[in-house]
Tab-separated table of C-alpha atoms in Angstrom:
chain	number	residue	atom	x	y	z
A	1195	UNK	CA	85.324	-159.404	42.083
A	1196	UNK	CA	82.861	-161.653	40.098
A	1197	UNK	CA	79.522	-160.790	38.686
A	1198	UNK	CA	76.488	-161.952	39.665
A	1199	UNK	CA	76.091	-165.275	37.092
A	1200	UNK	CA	72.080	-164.918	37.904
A	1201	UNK	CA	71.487	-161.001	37.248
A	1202	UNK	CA	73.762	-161.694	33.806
A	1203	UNK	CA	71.935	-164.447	33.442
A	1204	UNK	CA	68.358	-162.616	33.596
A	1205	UNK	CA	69.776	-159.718	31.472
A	1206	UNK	CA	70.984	-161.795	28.221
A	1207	UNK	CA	67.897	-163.456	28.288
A	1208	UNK	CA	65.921	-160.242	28.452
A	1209	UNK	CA	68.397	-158.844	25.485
A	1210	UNK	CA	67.602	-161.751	23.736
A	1211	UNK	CA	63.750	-161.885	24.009
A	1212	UNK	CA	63.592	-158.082	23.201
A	1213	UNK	CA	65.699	-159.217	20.032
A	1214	UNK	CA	63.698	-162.109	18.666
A	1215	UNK	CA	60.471	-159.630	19.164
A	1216	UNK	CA	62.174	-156.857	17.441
A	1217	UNK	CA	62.867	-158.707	14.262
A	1218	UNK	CA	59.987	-160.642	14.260
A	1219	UNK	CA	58.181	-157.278	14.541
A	1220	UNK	CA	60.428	-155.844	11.627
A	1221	UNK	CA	59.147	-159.152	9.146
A	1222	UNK	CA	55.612	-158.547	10.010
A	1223	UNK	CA	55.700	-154.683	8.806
A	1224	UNK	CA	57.679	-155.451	5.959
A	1225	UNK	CA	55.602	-157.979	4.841
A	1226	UNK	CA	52.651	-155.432	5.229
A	1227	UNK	CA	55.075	-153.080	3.302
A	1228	UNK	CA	55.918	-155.614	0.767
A	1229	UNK	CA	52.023	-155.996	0.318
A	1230	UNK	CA	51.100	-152.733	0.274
A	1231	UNK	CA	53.710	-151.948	-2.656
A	1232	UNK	CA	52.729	-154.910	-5.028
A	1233	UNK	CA	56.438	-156.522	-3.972
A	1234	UNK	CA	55.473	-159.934	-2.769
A	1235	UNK	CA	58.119	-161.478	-4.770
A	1236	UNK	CA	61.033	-160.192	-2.762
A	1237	UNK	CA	59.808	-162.394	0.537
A	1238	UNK	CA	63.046	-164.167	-0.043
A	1239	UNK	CA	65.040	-161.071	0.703
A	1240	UNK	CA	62.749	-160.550	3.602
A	1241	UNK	CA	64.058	-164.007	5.213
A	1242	UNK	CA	67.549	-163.559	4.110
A	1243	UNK	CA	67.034	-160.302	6.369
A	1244	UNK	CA	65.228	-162.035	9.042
A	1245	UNK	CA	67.425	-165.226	9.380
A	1246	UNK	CA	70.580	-162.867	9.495
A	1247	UNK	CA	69.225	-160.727	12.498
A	1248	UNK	CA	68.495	-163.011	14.294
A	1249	UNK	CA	71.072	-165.102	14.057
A	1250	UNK	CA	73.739	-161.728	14.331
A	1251	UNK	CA	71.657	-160.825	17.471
A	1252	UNK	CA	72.062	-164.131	19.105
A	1253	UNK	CA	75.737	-164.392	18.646
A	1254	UNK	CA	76.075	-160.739	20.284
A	1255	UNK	CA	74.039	-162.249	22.947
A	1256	UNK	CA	75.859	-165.375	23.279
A	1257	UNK	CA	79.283	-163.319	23.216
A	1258	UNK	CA	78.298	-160.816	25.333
A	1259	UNK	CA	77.401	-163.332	28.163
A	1260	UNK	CA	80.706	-164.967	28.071
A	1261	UNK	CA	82.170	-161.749	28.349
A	1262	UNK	CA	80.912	-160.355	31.097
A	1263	UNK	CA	80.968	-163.662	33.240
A	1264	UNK	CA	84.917	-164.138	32.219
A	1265	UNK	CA	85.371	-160.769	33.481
A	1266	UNK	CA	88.664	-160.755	32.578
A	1267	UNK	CA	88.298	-158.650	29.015
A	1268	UNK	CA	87.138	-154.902	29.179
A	1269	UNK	CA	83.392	-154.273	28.255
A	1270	UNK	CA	84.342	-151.583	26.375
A	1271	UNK	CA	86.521	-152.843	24.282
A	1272	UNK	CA	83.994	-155.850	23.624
A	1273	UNK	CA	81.342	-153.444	22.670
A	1274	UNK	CA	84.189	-151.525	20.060
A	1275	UNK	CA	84.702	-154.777	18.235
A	1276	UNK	CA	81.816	-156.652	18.188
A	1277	UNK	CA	80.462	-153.506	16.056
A	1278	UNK	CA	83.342	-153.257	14.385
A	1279	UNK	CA	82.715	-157.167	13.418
A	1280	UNK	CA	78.698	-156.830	12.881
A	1281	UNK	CA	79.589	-154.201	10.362
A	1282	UNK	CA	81.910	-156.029	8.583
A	1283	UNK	CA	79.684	-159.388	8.923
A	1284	UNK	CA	76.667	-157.104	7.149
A	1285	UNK	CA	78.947	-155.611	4.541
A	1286	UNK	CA	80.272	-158.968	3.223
A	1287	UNK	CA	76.441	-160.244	3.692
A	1288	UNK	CA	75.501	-157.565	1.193
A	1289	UNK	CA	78.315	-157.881	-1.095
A	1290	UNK	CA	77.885	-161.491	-1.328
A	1291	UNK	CA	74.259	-160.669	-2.260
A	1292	UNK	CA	75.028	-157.941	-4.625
A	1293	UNK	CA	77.371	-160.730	-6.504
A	1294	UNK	CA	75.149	-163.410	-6.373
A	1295	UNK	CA	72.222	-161.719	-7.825
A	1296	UNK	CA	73.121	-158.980	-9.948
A	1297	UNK	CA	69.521	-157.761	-10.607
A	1298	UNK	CA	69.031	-153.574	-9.795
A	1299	UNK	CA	66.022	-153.779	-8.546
A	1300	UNK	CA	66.229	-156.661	-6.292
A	1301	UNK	CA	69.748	-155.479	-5.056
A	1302	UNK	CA	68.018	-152.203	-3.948
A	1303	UNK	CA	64.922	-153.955	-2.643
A	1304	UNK	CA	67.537	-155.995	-0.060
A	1305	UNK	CA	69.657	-153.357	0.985
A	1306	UNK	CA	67.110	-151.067	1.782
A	1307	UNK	CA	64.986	-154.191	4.132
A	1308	UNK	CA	68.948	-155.149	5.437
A	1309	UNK	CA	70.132	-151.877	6.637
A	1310	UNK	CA	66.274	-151.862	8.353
A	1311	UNK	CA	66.651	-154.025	10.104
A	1312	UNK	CA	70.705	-153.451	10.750
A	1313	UNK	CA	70.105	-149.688	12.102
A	1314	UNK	CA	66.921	-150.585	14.312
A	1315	UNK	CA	68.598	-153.896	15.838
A	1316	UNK	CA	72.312	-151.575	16.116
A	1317	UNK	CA	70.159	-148.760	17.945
A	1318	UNK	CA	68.128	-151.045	20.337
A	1319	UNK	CA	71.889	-153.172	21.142
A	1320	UNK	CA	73.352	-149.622	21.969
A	1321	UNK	CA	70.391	-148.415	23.989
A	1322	UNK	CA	69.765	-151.510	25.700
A	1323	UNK	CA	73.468	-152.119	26.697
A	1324	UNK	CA	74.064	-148.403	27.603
A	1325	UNK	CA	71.238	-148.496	29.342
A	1326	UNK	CA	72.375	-151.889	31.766
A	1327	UNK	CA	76.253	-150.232	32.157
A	1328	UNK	CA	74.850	-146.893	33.120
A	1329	UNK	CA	72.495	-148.216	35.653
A	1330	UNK	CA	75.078	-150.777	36.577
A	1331	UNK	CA	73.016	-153.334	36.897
A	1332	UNK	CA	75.872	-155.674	36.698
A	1333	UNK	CA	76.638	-155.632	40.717
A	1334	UNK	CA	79.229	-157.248	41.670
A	1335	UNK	CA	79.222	-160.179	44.237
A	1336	UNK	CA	80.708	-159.251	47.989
């Protein structure tokens, strides 16, 4: 049986909007943070943070679509690897930082803003997801 293209469809968008307001959200109170503790100079790690949420979040998105309208390829084993893959991604994003820079205080400045924004997006994809395959929401077509 196929899934309804439309209600997948409606869903990934949904995931998708909740995503862009979620990290946009995330910059606005870290720049308020940033403010608030006289660290205006690392806004650059701020983007780097930003930029790679988002652009994480729309490749789950993306991937989980295609997914679930192949049908052919077991959710569950989709949902196993692509956090298996989004914590490698953000590991090698924060080593490749950590190499790059080389400054203490910076460094700790980043990871603390990445993994943020990494555990809030990772709890809201888990939620929102467990939420859709518990309430099967993905009907099939008769």
């Amino acid at each position: 049986m196929a899934v309804d293209i439309s209600q997948v469809k409606k869903i990934a968008d949904r995931h998708l909007i909740y995503t862009c307001l979620i990290v946009i959200s995330l910059v606005v109170l870290s720049m308020f943070a940033l403010d608030y503790l006289d660290a205006k100079r690392y806004v650059t790690e701020l983007k780097i943070c930003g930029y790679y949420s988002f652009i994480i979040g729309l490749i789950y998105n993306r991937s989980w679509k295609k997914v679930v309208q192949g049908g052919t390829f077991d959710i569950t084993k989709f949902y196993l690897i692509a956090s298996g893959v989004r914590m490698f991604v953000a590991t090698l994003a924060v080593l490749i930082y950590v190499v790059v820079v080389r400054e203490p205080q910076t460094v700790l400045y980043f990871v603390i803003m990445f993994l943020a924004f990494y555990f809030i997006l990772l709890v809201f994809d888990s939620v929102y997801f467990a939420l859709i395959e518990k309430g099967n929401k993905l009907k099939t077509k008769k």
